[in-house]
Amino acid sequence: MATNAVEERELVAAAGAPTPRRRPGSRLKWRNTLIGWSFILPNFVGFTILTLVPVLILFYMSFTNWNVFGVAQWTGVDNYARLVQDGSYHKALLNTLYYAVVHIPLTLAAALGLALLLNRKMRGVAFFRTVAFFPYITSIVAIAVVWNMLFSPEFGPINQFLTALGVDDPPGWTTSATWAMPAVIIVGTWREMGYYMLLLLAGLQTVPAELHEAARMDGASAWQRFLNVTLPCLRPTMFFVTVMLTIGSFKVFDLILVMTNGGPGQSTLVLSQYIWQKGFVENQFGYASAVSVSLFLICIAVTLFQFFWNKKKEA
Amino acid sequence: MTALETPPTDAPATPVQVLRTEDRRVGPVVGKAVGYVVMTVAALGLLLPFVWMIISSLKTNNQVFTVPVQWIPDPVVWQNYLDIWTRSDMTTWLGNTLLLSVGVTFLQVFTGSFAAYGFARMRFPGRDLLFLVYIGTIAVPWQSYMIPQFVMLSDFGLANTLWSILLLQAFGAFGVFLMKQYFESIPESLNEAARIDGLSEWGIWRRIMLPLSVPAIASLTLLTFVNTWNDYLGPLIYLRSPELWTVQLGLKTFISQYNAEYALIMTGSVLSVLPIAVIFLLGQRYFVEGIATTGVKG
């Protein structure tokens, strides 16, 4: 970014006023700092109290046995020792990874496919973009209920359709330990792909048309042009989308709570839900904080990894 | 983009033109037709759950699940849309949700765009570091600090009040981020001109930046409104008294209470989605544009 006008004015002031009056420059700087902070302050106060402070308290709480009424007692690494041995926690962690590992590539591919499809100058394209984005903004509770009914093993339209296609033994979806997670992932992907499609669409529009034209001149096929022109140009957007998608996957909660409530058994129990359950249902705030810290660290670690991976590729 | 090798651009202009006109004649007609077919199929797939929801809300309970699916309700049970008001506290839920959504949106847009101006246009020590902290929290899921936040807000006596939801949704980093991205696309020379004309920084924010960023404001407004409207976990944790429930919370309990009344549940679902659908259709142009700007510079 070019030099800020305020700074320029400062320079002018400094230059216009020779040695005896050097003060105004620093006073201006002070003034700028104050004005700058005045803009940020209203948001910053709320942000500090409601986000930064809780994050700091979180780490402290994870070393205590805090529950709702009692006073927090320092218990050192007890909570973490318990995490290591807690089978439910392992299950939740594995399920979260399962969700992420399937949901991220699936959504990315679907979003990219949609974006490529809708990145043309055709009549009605705006309407299709709107349609694709619509699931993302509708209520998760309503969506989860509708899909649960669609997935209903005996009478649901999906299994009716599958039976009509000749599938003899259609899946039990949310009632089956094997199929519950795939069902949730399908709904998650259906809901979110429109959002990421829009982000990718914005990225696609920054790909210079001349590059495509030139590649076409050189006899590159559509697939080659996609690989060698579109994808490299799209990389910054892809990075952003992947990061957002990853964080989104790690915090999946509402969908699971309404669709399966973590079940059947613990087959769809995920970390956010486990935190909620330990904290707000069982009042074990200290232990729930330790689970939260692990979620926190995983997200930061994955984001940093993606960030440096991106940097390395850029170089 | 920097790593990209630039293909030869000095190719003569005419062949390109020729190629294009040829292309236009044969390929695109078929291509367009295929495109429309694929798009229509995709759109149907995306909308089908909603269609099913609306159709089911107009059926009797017995007709919701029939083999094969009955696509046209017969008889059309409009009564569901009257019954839901007497059998649930829909009015209270919608009222609470509206109140929260409007309040949160106002605070988020106001403080967010205000802070964004500070980040985008002012220079002072520590600014970049502070912005990095803001960005950093976008990478942290809310679920990871909801417990200490709840303990704090409970200590303030705000649990089980609408204030808790208002506060915890209103100061997110996302609004600051989105608005800053947009402000930075506005030429700095406008600021300089305004400063020379004697406008204060607050005046510039109010009279120049805000009017110029209508698409970003509209999209932040819509996104915040929709997020607050649809939030489930926040109200689930904080709002214990039934008279404080939002529509999502109400719908969920309604479902557990009337779990065999499929048609009525679908009616409630339609009502919970309807306001969002209307708002979305009114502002979808801005929506698309505003979201696009968040992604550009990542």
Coordinates of C-alpha atoms in Angstrom, one line a residue:
Chain A
M1 CA 0.0 0.0 0.0
A2 CA 1.2 3.5 -0.9
T3 CA 2.3 5.9 1.9
N4 CA -0.7 7.0 3.9
A5 CA -1.8 10.6 3.2
V6 CA -1.7 11.4 6.9
E7 CA 2.0 10.5 7.0
E8 CA 2.6 12.6 3.9
R9 CA 1.0 15.5 5.5
E10 CA 3.2 14.9 8.5
L11 CA 6.3 15.0 6.3
V12 CA 5.1 18.2 4.7
A13 CA 4.5 19.7 8.1
A14 CA 8.0 18.6 9.2
A15 CA 9.6 19.9 6.1
G16 CA 7.7 23.2 6.1
A17 CA 8.6 23.9 9.6
P18 CA 12.4 24.0 10.1
T19 CA 14.3 22.8 13.2
P20 CA 12.7 24.8 16.0
R21 CA 9.2 23.3 15.4
R22 CA 9.8 19.6 15.1
R23 CA 7.1 19.0 17.7
P24 CA 4.1 19.1 15.5
G25 CA 5.3 16.0 13.7
S26 CA 5.2 13.8 16.7
R27 CA 2.1 15.4 18.0
L28 CA 0.4 14.5 14.7
K29 CA 1.6 10.9 15.1
W30 CA 0.1 10.9 18.5
R31 CA -3.1 12.3 17.1
N32 CA -3.2 9.6 14.4
T33 CA -2.7 6.9 16.9
L34 CA -5.5 8.2 19.0
I35 CA -7.8 8.6 16.0
G36 CA -6.9 5.1 14.8
W37 CA -7.7 3.6 18.2
S38 CA -10.9 5.5 18.4
F39 CA -12.1 3.6 15.4
I40 CA -11.0 0.3 16.6
L41 CA -12.0 0.7 20.2
P42 CA -15.8 -0.1 20.2
N43 CA -15.2 -3.4 18.4
F44 CA -12.0 -4.1 20.3
V45 CA -13.6 -3.8 23.7
G46 CA -16.2 -6.4 22.8
F47 CA -13.7 -8.6 21.0
T48 CA -11.3 -8.6 23.9
I49 CA -13.9 -9.3 26.6
L50 CA -15.7 -11.9 24.6
T51 CA -13.0 -13.6 22.6
L52 CA -9.5 -12.9 23.8
V53 CA -10.1 -13.1 27.5
P54 CA -12.1 -16.4 27.2
V55 CA -9.3 -17.9 25.2
L56 CA -6.8 -17.1 28.0
I57 CA -9.2 -18.4 30.7
L58 CA -9.6 -21.5 28.7
F59 CA -6.0 -22.6 29.2
Y60 CA -6.2 -21.9 32.9
M61 CA -9.5 -23.8 33.2
S62 CA -8.1 -26.8 31.5
F63 CA -5.8 -27.3 34.5
T64 CA -8.6 -27.1 37.1
N65 CA -11.5 -29.3 38.1
W66 CA -13.9 -26.3 37.6
N67 CA -17.6 -27.2 37.7
V68 CA -20.6 -24.9 37.9
F69 CA -20.9 -24.2 41.6
G70 CA -17.6 -25.0 43.2
V71 CA -14.4 -23.0 43.2
A72 CA -11.7 -24.0 40.7
Q73 CA -9.0 -26.2 42.1
W74 CA -5.7 -26.5 40.3
T75 CA -5.3 -30.1 39.3
G76 CA -2.3 -29.8 37.0
V77 CA -2.3 -32.0 34.0
D78 CA -4.9 -34.4 35.4
N79 CA -7.5 -33.4 32.8
Y80 CA -5.0 -34.1 30.0
A81 CA -4.0 -37.4 31.6
R82 CA -7.6 -38.3 31.5
L83 CA -7.9 -37.3 27.9
V84 CA -5.2 -39.7 26.9
Q85 CA -7.2 -42.6 28.4
D86 CA -10.7 -41.5 27.5
G87 CA -12.1 -43.8 24.9
S88 CA -15.0 -41.5 24.1
Y89 CA -12.6 -38.7 23.5
H90 CA -10.6 -40.9 21.1
K91 CA -13.8 -41.8 19.3
A92 CA -14.8 -38.1 19.0
L93 CA -11.4 -37.2 17.7
L94 CA -11.4 -40.0 15.2
N95 CA -15.0 -39.1 14.1
T96 CA -14.0 -35.5 13.7
L97 CA -11.1 -36.5 11.5
Y98 CA -13.4 -38.9 9.5
Y99 CA -15.8 -36.0 8.9
A100 CA -13.0 -33.6 7.9
V101 CA -11.1 -36.1 5.7
V102 CA -14.2 -37.0 3.6
H103 CA -16.0 -33.7 3.8
I104 CA -13.2 -31.4 2.8
P105 CA -12.2 -33.0 -0.6
L106 CA -15.8 -33.8 -1.4
T107 CA -17.0 -30.2 -0.8
L108 CA -14.0 -28.8 -2.6
A109 CA -14.6 -30.9 -5.7
A110 CA -18.3 -30.2 -5.7
A111 CA -17.8 -26.5 -5.2
L112 CA -15.1 -26.3 -7.9
G113 CA -17.3 -28.3 -10.3
L114 CA -20.2 -26.0 -9.7
A115 CA -18.0 -22.9 -10.0
L116 CA -16.6 -24.1 -13.3
L117 CA -20.1 -24.9 -14.5
L118 CA -21.5 -21.5 -13.5
N119 CA -18.5 -19.4 -14.6
R120 CA -19.9 -18.6 -18.0
K121 CA -21.8 -15.9 -19.6
M122 CA -25.2 -17.5 -20.1
R123 CA -28.6 -16.3 -19.5
G124 CA -30.0 -17.4 -16.2
V125 CA -26.6 -18.2 -14.7
A126 CA -27.3 -15.7 -11.8
F127 CA -30.4 -17.7 -10.9
F128 CA -28.4 -21.0 -10.7
R129 CA -25.8 -19.3 -8.5
T130 CA -28.5 -18.2 -6.2
V131 CA -30.1 -21.6 -6.1
A132 CA -26.7 -23.2 -5.2
F133 CA -26.1 -20.7 -2.4
F134 CA -29.5 -21.1 -0.9
P135 CA -28.9 -24.2 1.2
Y136 CA -26.0 -22.5 3.0
I137 CA -28.2 -19.7 4.4
T138 CA -31.1 -21.8 5.6
S139 CA -31.5 -23.0 9.2
I140 CA -29.6 -26.1 10.1
V141 CA -32.4 -27.4 12.3
A142 CA -34.9 -27.3 9.4
I143 CA -32.4 -28.8 7.0
A144 CA -31.4 -31.6 9.4
V145 CA -35.0 -32.5 10.0
V146 CA -35.9 -32.6 6.4
W147 CA -32.9 -34.7 5.5
N148 CA -33.6 -37.0 8.4
M149 CA -37.0 -37.7 6.9
L150 CA -35.6 -38.0 3.4
F151 CA -33.1 -40.6 4.8
S152 CA -35.8 -42.4 6.7
P153 CA -34.8 -46.1 6.1
E154 CA -38.2 -47.6 5.3
F155 CA -40.4 -44.9 3.8
G156 CA -37.9 -42.1 3.0
P157 CA -37.8 -41.0 -0.6
I158 CA -34.0 -41.7 -0.8
N159 CA -34.3 -45.3 -0.1
Q160 CA -37.4 -45.6 -2.2
F161 CA -35.3 -44.2 -5.1
L162 CA -32.5 -46.6 -4.3
T163 CA -34.9 -49.5 -4.3
A164 CA -36.3 -48.4 -7.6
L165 CA -32.8 -48.4 -9.0
G166 CA -32.5 -52.0 -7.9
V167 CA -30.6 -51.7 -4.6
D168 CA -31.9 -54.6 -2.6
D169 CA -30.7 -53.6 0.8
P170 CA -30.6 -49.8 1.0
P171 CA -28.5 -48.3 3.8
G172 CA -30.1 -47.5 7.2
W173 CA -28.6 -44.0 7.1
T174 CA -28.9 -42.3 10.4
T175 CA -30.1 -45.4 12.2
S176 CA -27.0 -47.4 11.2
A177 CA -23.6 -47.0 12.8
T178 CA -21.9 -47.4 9.5
W179 CA -24.0 -45.1 7.4
A180 CA -24.8 -42.3 9.9
M181 CA -21.5 -40.5 9.3
P182 CA -21.8 -40.7 5.5
A183 CA -25.4 -39.3 5.8
V184 CA -24.2 -36.4 7.8
I185 CA -21.4 -35.7 5.4
I186 CA -23.8 -35.8 2.4
V187 CA -25.9 -33.2 4.1
G188 CA -22.9 -31.1 5.2
T189 CA -21.6 -31.1 1.6
W190 CA -24.9 -30.3 0.1
R191 CA -25.3 -27.4 2.5
E192 CA -21.9 -25.8 2.1
M193 CA -20.8 -26.3 -1.4
G194 CA -22.7 -23.2 -2.6
Y195 CA -20.8 -21.0 -0.3
Y196 CA -17.4 -22.2 -1.4
M197 CA -18.6 -22.2 -5.0
L198 CA -19.1 -18.4 -4.7
L199 CA -15.6 -17.9 -3.3
L200 CA -14.2 -20.0 -6.1
L201 CA -16.2 -18.2 -8.7
A202 CA -14.7 -14.9 -7.5
G203 CA -11.3 -16.5 -7.9
L204 CA -12.1 -17.8 -11.4
Q205 CA -13.0 -14.4 -12.5
T206 CA -9.5 -13.2 -11.8
V207 CA -8.0 -15.7 -14.2
P208 CA -6.9 -13.7 -17.3
A209 CA -8.8 -14.6 -20.4
E210 CA -5.7 -14.1 -22.5
L211 CA -3.9 -16.9 -20.8
H212 CA -6.7 -19.3 -21.8
E213 CA -6.7 -17.9 -25.3
A214 CA -3.0 -18.3 -25.6
A215 CA -3.1 -21.9 -24.2
R216 CA -5.8 -22.7 -26.7
M217 CA -3.6 -21.3 -29.5
D218 CA -0.9 -23.6 -28.4
G219 CA -3.3 -26.5 -28.8
A220 CA -3.9 -27.3 -25.2
S221 CA -7.0 -29.3 -24.5
A222 CA -9.7 -28.2 -22.1
W223 CA -8.3 -30.5 -19.4
Q224 CA -4.7 -29.3 -20.0
R225 CA -5.9 -25.7 -19.8
F226 CA -7.7 -26.4 -16.5
L227 CA -4.5 -28.0 -15.1
N228 CA -2.0 -25.5 -16.3
V229 CA -3.9 -22.2 -16.5
T230 CA -7.0 -22.3 -14.3
L231 CA -5.6 -24.2 -11.3
P232 CA -2.4 -22.2 -10.8
C233 CA -4.3 -18.9 -11.1
L234 CA -6.8 -20.2 -8.6
R235 CA -4.3 -21.2 -6.0
P236 CA -4.7 -18.2 -3.6
T237 CA -8.5 -18.7 -3.6
M238 CA -8.1 -22.5 -3.2
F239 CA -5.9 -21.9 -0.2
F240 CA -8.4 -19.6 1.4
V241 CA -11.3 -22.0 0.7
T242 CA -9.4 -25.0 2.1
V243 CA -8.5 -23.2 5.3
M244 CA -12.1 -22.0 5.9
L245 CA -13.4 -25.5 5.0
T246 CA -11.0 -27.2 7.4
I247 CA -12.0 -25.0 10.3
G248 CA -15.7 -25.4 9.3
S249 CA -15.2 -29.2 9.4
F250 CA -13.6 -29.2 12.8
K251 CA -16.4 -27.3 14.4
V252 CA -19.3 -29.3 12.9
F253 CA -21.9 -29.5 15.6
D254 CA -25.5 -28.3 15.0
L255 CA -26.0 -30.7 12.1
I256 CA -24.9 -33.7 14.0
L257 CA -26.8 -32.8 17.2
V258 CA -30.1 -32.5 15.3
M259 CA -29.5 -35.3 12.8
T260 CA -28.0 -38.1 15.0
N261 CA -27.3 -36.6 18.4
G262 CA -23.9 -38.3 18.1
G263 CA -25.4 -41.7 17.6
P264 CA -26.2 -44.5 17.0
G265 CA -23.9 -45.4 19.8
Q266 CA -21.0 -43.0 19.4
S267 CA -20.7 -43.4 15.7
T268 CA -21.1 -39.7 14.9
L269 CA -19.9 -38.1 18.2
V270 CA -17.5 -35.2 17.3
L271 CA -15.3 -33.0 19.3
S272 CA -17.5 -29.9 19.5
Q273 CA -20.3 -32.1 20.7
Y274 CA -18.2 -33.8 23.3
I275 CA -17.1 -30.4 24.6
W276 CA -20.8 -29.4 24.9
Q277 CA -21.7 -32.7 26.5
K278 CA -19.0 -32.7 29.1
G279 CA -19.4 -29.0 29.8
F280 CA -23.1 -28.1 29.6
V281 CA -24.7 -31.5 30.2
E282 CA -22.3 -33.0 32.8
N283 CA -21.0 -29.7 34.2
Q284 CA -17.4 -30.8 34.0
F285 CA -16.1 -27.5 32.9
G286 CA -12.5 -28.2 33.6
Y287 CA -12.4 -31.4 31.7
A288 CA -14.4 -29.9 28.8
S289 CA -11.8 -27.1 28.7
A290 CA -9.1 -29.6 28.2
V291 CA -11.0 -31.1 25.3
S292 CA -11.5 -27.5 24.0
V293 CA -7.8 -26.8 24.2
S294 CA -7.1 -29.9 22.1
L295 CA -9.6 -28.7 19.5
F296 CA -8.1 -25.2 19.6
L297 CA -4.6 -26.5 19.1
I298 CA -5.6 -28.9 16.3
C299 CA -7.2 -26.0 14.4
I300 CA -4.2 -23.7 14.9
A301 CA -1.8 -26.4 13.9
V302 CA -3.7 -27.4 10.7
T303 CA -4.1 -23.7 9.7
L304 CA -0.4 -23.0 10.3
F305 CA 0.5 -26.1 8.3
Q306 CA -1.7 -25.0 5.4
F307 CA -0.2 -21.5 5.6
F308 CA 3.4 -22.7 5.4
W309 CA 2.6 -25.3 2.8
N310 CA 1.0 -22.5 0.7
K311 CA 4.1 -20.3 1.3
K312 CA 6.4 -23.0 0.2
K313 CA 4.5 -23.7 -3.0
E314 CA 4.4 -20.0 -3.7
A315 CA 8.1 -19.7 -3.6
Chain B
M1 CA -0.2 -16.0 -9.5
T2 CA 3.5 -14.9 -9.6
A3 CA 4.7 -18.4 -10.2
L4 CA 2.8 -18.6 -13.4
E5 CA 4.8 -18.8 -16.6
T6 CA 3.4 -16.3 -19.1
P7 CA 2.7 -18.0 -22.4
P8 CA 3.6 -16.1 -25.6
T9 CA 1.2 -13.3 -25.8
D10 CA 2.6 -11.8 -29.0
A11 CA 0.6 -14.1 -31.2
P12 CA -1.0 -12.3 -34.1
A13 CA -4.5 -11.1 -33.3
T14 CA -6.4 -12.2 -36.3
P15 CA -6.2 -16.0 -35.9
V16 CA -7.6 -15.7 -32.4
Q17 CA -10.5 -13.8 -33.9
V18 CA -11.1 -16.4 -36.6
L19 CA -10.9 -19.2 -34.1
R20 CA -13.4 -17.4 -31.9
T21 CA -16.0 -17.0 -34.6
E22 CA -15.7 -20.6 -35.7
D23 CA -16.1 -21.7 -32.1
R24 CA -19.1 -19.6 -31.7
R25 CA -20.9 -21.3 -34.6
V26 CA -20.6 -25.0 -33.7
G27 CA -19.3 -25.7 -30.3
P28 CA -21.2 -23.3 -28.0
V29 CA -24.7 -24.3 -29.2
V30 CA -24.2 -27.9 -28.1
G31 CA -22.1 -26.7 -25.2
K32 CA -24.8 -24.3 -24.0
A33 CA -27.5 -26.9 -24.3
V34 CA -25.4 -29.4 -22.2
G35 CA -24.6 -26.6 -19.8
Y36 CA -28.2 -25.8 -19.2
V37 CA -29.1 -29.5 -18.8
V38 CA -26.4 -30.0 -16.2
M39 CA -27.2 -26.8 -14.4
T40 CA -30.9 -27.7 -14.3
V41 CA -30.2 -31.1 -12.9
A42 CA -27.8 -29.6 -10.3
A43 CA -30.4 -27.0 -9.3
L44 CA -33.1 -29.6 -8.9
G45 CA -30.8 -31.7 -6.8
L46 CA -30.0 -28.7 -4.6
L47 CA -33.6 -27.6 -4.2
L48 CA -35.3 -31.0 -3.9
P49 CA -35.1 -31.1 -0.1
F50 CA -36.8 -27.7 0.1
V51 CA -39.5 -28.7 -2.4
W52 CA -40.1 -31.9 -0.4
M53 CA -40.3 -29.8 2.8
I54 CA -42.9 -27.4 1.3
I55 CA -45.0 -30.2 -0.2
S56 CA -45.0 -32.2 3.1
S57 CA -46.1 -29.1 5.0
L58 CA -49.3 -29.2 3.0
K59 CA -50.1 -32.8 3.6
T60 CA -51.7 -34.8 6.4
N61 CA -49.3 -36.8 8.6
N62 CA -50.2 -40.1 6.9
Q63 CA -49.4 -38.7 3.5
V64 CA -45.9 -37.5 4.3
F65 CA -44.4 -40.9 3.9
T66 CA -46.1 -42.9 1.2
V67 CA -44.7 -45.3 -1.3
P68 CA -44.2 -44.0 -3.9
V69 CA -43.8 -40.3 -3.0
Q70 CA -46.9 -38.3 -3.5
W71 CA -45.6 -35.1 -5.2
I72 CA -48.9 -33.2 -5.2
P73 CA -50.7 -33.0 -1.9
D74 CA -54.3 -34.1 -2.1
P75 CA -56.1 -32.6 -0.2
V76 CA -53.9 -29.5 0.3
V77 CA -53.9 -29.0 4.1
W78 CA -53.6 -25.3 4.6
Q79 CA -54.8 -25.9 8.1
N80 CA -51.2 -26.8 9.2
Y81 CA -50.2 -23.2 8.8
L82 CA -53.0 -22.2 11.1
D83 CA -52.5 -25.0 13.6
I84 CA -48.8 -24.3 14.2
W85 CA -49.6 -20.9 15.8
T86 CA -51.9 -22.4 18.4
R87 CA -49.9 -25.5 19.0
S88 CA -46.5 -23.9 19.4
D89 CA -45.1 -20.5 20.7
M90 CA -44.1 -19.6 17.1
T91 CA -44.9 -15.9 17.7
T92 CA -42.6 -15.7 20.7
W93 CA -39.8 -17.5 19.0
L94 CA -40.0 -15.5 15.8
G95 CA -40.1 -12.3 17.9
N96 CA -37.0 -13.2 19.9
T97 CA -35.1 -14.3 16.9
L98 CA -36.0 -11.1 15.0
L99 CA -34.9 -8.9 17.9
L100 CA -31.6 -10.7 18.3
S101 CA -30.9 -10.8 14.5
V102 CA -31.6 -7.0 14.1
G103 CA -29.6 -6.1 17.2
V104 CA -26.6 -8.3 16.4
T105 CA -26.6 -7.1 12.8
F106 CA -26.6 -3.5 13.8
L107 CA -23.8 -3.8 16.2
Q108 CA -21.7 -6.0 13.9
V109 CA -22.0 -3.7 11.0
F110 CA -21.5 -0.6 13.0
T111 CA -18.5 -1.6 15.1
G112 CA -17.1 -3.8 12.3
S113 CA -17.0 -1.1 9.6
F114 CA -15.8 1.4 12.2
A115 CA -12.9 -0.7 13.2
A116 CA -12.2 -1.7 9.6
Y117 CA -11.6 2.0 8.8
G118 CA -9.0 2.1 11.5
F119 CA -7.3 -0.9 10.1
A120 CA -7.6 0.0 6.4
R121 CA -6.8 3.7 6.5
M122 CA -5.1 4.8 9.7
R123 CA -1.5 4.2 10.6
F124 CA -0.3 3.7 14.1
P125 CA 2.1 1.4 15.9
G126 CA 0.8 -2.1 16.6
R127 CA -2.0 -1.9 14.0
D128 CA -0.8 -4.8 11.9
L129 CA -0.1 -7.0 14.9
L130 CA -3.6 -6.3 16.2
F131 CA -5.1 -7.2 12.9
L132 CA -3.2 -10.4 12.8
V133 CA -4.8 -11.3 16.2
Y134 CA -8.2 -10.6 14.7
I135 CA -7.5 -12.8 11.7
G136 CA -6.1 -15.5 14.0
T137 CA -9.4 -15.8 15.9
I138 CA -11.2 -16.6 12.6
A139 CA -9.1 -19.8 12.6
V140 CA -10.3 -20.7 16.1
P141 CA -13.7 -22.4 16.3
W142 CA -16.1 -20.8 18.7
Q143 CA -16.8 -24.2 20.3
S144 CA -13.2 -24.2 21.7
Y145 CA -13.8 -21.1 23.9
M146 CA -17.5 -21.3 24.5
I147 CA -17.0 -22.8 28.0
P148 CA -14.9 -20.0 29.5
Q149 CA -17.1 -17.5 27.7
F150 CA -20.2 -19.0 29.3
V151 CA -18.6 -18.9 32.7
M152 CA -17.7 -15.2 32.3
L153 CA -21.1 -14.2 31.0
S154 CA -22.8 -16.2 33.8
D155 CA -20.6 -14.3 36.3
F156 CA -21.9 -11.1 34.7
G157 CA -25.4 -12.4 35.3
L158 CA -26.1 -12.5 31.6
A159 CA -26.8 -16.1 31.1
N160 CA -30.4 -16.8 30.3
T161 CA -30.9 -13.3 29.0
L162 CA -31.1 -12.2 25.4
W163 CA -28.1 -9.9 26.1
S164 CA -25.8 -12.9 26.1
I165 CA -26.5 -13.8 22.5
L166 CA -26.5 -10.2 21.5
L167 CA -23.0 -9.7 23.0
L168 CA -21.4 -12.9 21.9
Q169 CA -22.5 -12.6 18.3
A170 CA -21.9 -8.8 17.8
F171 CA -18.2 -8.4 17.9
G172 CA -16.8 -11.0 15.6
A173 CA -13.6 -10.6 13.7
F174 CA -15.4 -11.6 10.5
G175 CA -17.2 -8.2 10.0
V176 CA -13.9 -6.3 10.5
F177 CA -12.2 -8.5 8.0
L178 CA -14.9 -8.3 5.3
M179 CA -15.2 -4.5 5.6
K180 CA -11.4 -4.0 5.6
Q181 CA -11.1 -6.0 2.4
Y182 CA -13.7 -3.8 0.8
F183 CA -12.4 -0.5 2.1
E184 CA -9.0 -1.3 0.7
S185 CA -10.5 -1.6 -2.8
I186 CA -11.6 2.1 -2.6
P187 CA -8.9 4.5 -3.9
E188 CA -6.9 6.2 -1.2
S189 CA -6.9 9.4 -3.3
L190 CA -10.5 10.0 -2.2
N191 CA -9.4 10.1 1.4
E192 CA -6.7 12.5 0.6
A193 CA -9.0 14.8 -1.3
A194 CA -11.5 14.7 1.6
R195 CA -8.7 15.5 4.1
I196 CA -7.6 18.5 2.1
D197 CA -11.2 19.7 2.1
G198 CA -11.0 19.6 5.9
L199 CA -13.1 16.5 6.6
S200 CA -12.2 14.7 9.7
E201 CA -11.5 10.9 9.7
W202 CA -14.8 10.2 11.2
G203 CA -16.4 12.4 8.6
I204 CA -14.6 10.4 5.9
W205 CA -15.8 7.1 7.3
R206 CA -19.4 8.4 7.5
R207 CA -19.7 10.4 4.3
I208 CA -17.3 8.7 1.9
M209 CA -16.5 5.2 2.9
L210 CA -19.9 4.1 4.1
P211 CA -21.8 5.3 1.0
L212 CA -19.2 3.7 -1.3
S213 CA -19.4 0.3 0.4
V214 CA -23.0 -0.4 0.1
P215 CA -22.4 -3.9 -1.4
A216 CA -20.1 -4.9 1.4
I217 CA -22.4 -3.5 4.1
A218 CA -25.4 -5.2 2.5
S219 CA -23.6 -8.5 2.3
L220 CA -22.3 -8.3 5.9
T221 CA -25.8 -7.3 7.0
L222 CA -27.3 -10.3 5.3
L223 CA -24.7 -12.8 6.4
T224 CA -24.8 -11.6 10.0
F225 CA -28.6 -11.6 10.0
V226 CA -28.8 -15.0 8.6
N227 CA -26.1 -16.4 10.9
T228 CA -27.9 -15.1 14.0
W229 CA -31.3 -16.2 12.8
N230 CA -30.0 -19.7 12.2
D231 CA -27.8 -20.1 15.2
Y232 CA -28.6 -23.0 17.3
L233 CA -25.7 -23.7 19.7
G234 CA -25.6 -20.2 21.2
P235 CA -29.2 -20.1 22.2
L236 CA -29.1 -23.8 23.3
I237 CA -26.4 -22.9 25.8
Y238 CA -27.6 -19.5 27.0
L239 CA -31.4 -19.4 26.7
R240 CA -33.0 -21.7 29.2
S241 CA -36.4 -20.1 29.7
P242 CA -38.9 -20.9 27.1
E243 CA -40.0 -17.3 26.7
L244 CA -36.5 -16.5 25.5
W245 CA -36.2 -19.2 22.9
T246 CA -35.4 -18.5 19.3
V247 CA -37.0 -20.1 16.4
Q248 CA -34.3 -22.7 16.0
L249 CA -34.5 -23.8 19.6
G250 CA -38.3 -23.7 19.5
L251 CA -38.4 -25.8 16.4
K252 CA -36.0 -28.4 17.9
T253 CA -38.1 -28.8 21.0
F254 CA -41.3 -28.8 18.9
I255 CA -39.8 -31.7 17.0
S256 CA -39.0 -33.8 20.1
Q257 CA -42.5 -33.0 21.5
Y258 CA -44.5 -33.8 18.4
N259 CA -42.2 -36.3 16.8
A260 CA -44.9 -38.1 14.8
E261 CA -46.6 -35.0 13.4
Y262 CA -44.4 -34.9 10.3
A263 CA -46.6 -32.5 8.4
L264 CA -46.7 -30.0 11.3
I265 CA -42.9 -30.3 11.8
M266 CA -42.4 -29.5 8.1
T267 CA -44.7 -26.5 8.5
G268 CA -42.6 -25.2 11.3
S269 CA -39.5 -25.7 9.3
V270 CA -40.9 -23.8 6.4
L271 CA -41.8 -20.9 8.7
S272 CA -38.3 -20.9 10.1
V273 CA -36.7 -20.7 6.7
L274 CA -39.2 -18.3 5.0
P275 CA -38.0 -15.0 6.4
I276 CA -34.4 -15.9 5.4
A277 CA -35.6 -16.8 1.9
V278 CA -37.3 -13.5 1.5
I279 CA -34.4 -11.5 2.7
F280 CA -32.1 -13.5 0.6
L281 CA -34.1 -13.0 -2.5
L282 CA -34.2 -9.2 -1.9
G283 CA -30.5 -8.9 -1.4
Q284 CA -29.0 -11.8 -3.3
R285 CA -27.2 -9.6 -5.8
Y286 CA -25.2 -7.9 -3.0
F287 CA -24.8 -11.2 -1.2
V288 CA -23.0 -12.8 -4.1
E289 CA -20.9 -9.7 -4.7
G290 CA -20.0 -9.2 -1.1
I291 CA -19.0 -12.7 -0.4
A292 CA -16.8 -12.7 -3.5
T293 CA -14.8 -9.8 -2.1
T294 CA -13.9 -11.7 1.1
G295 CA -12.2 -14.4 -0.9
V296 CA -10.3 -12.4 -3.4
K297 CA -7.3 -11.4 -1.3
G298 CA -7.6 -14.3 1.2

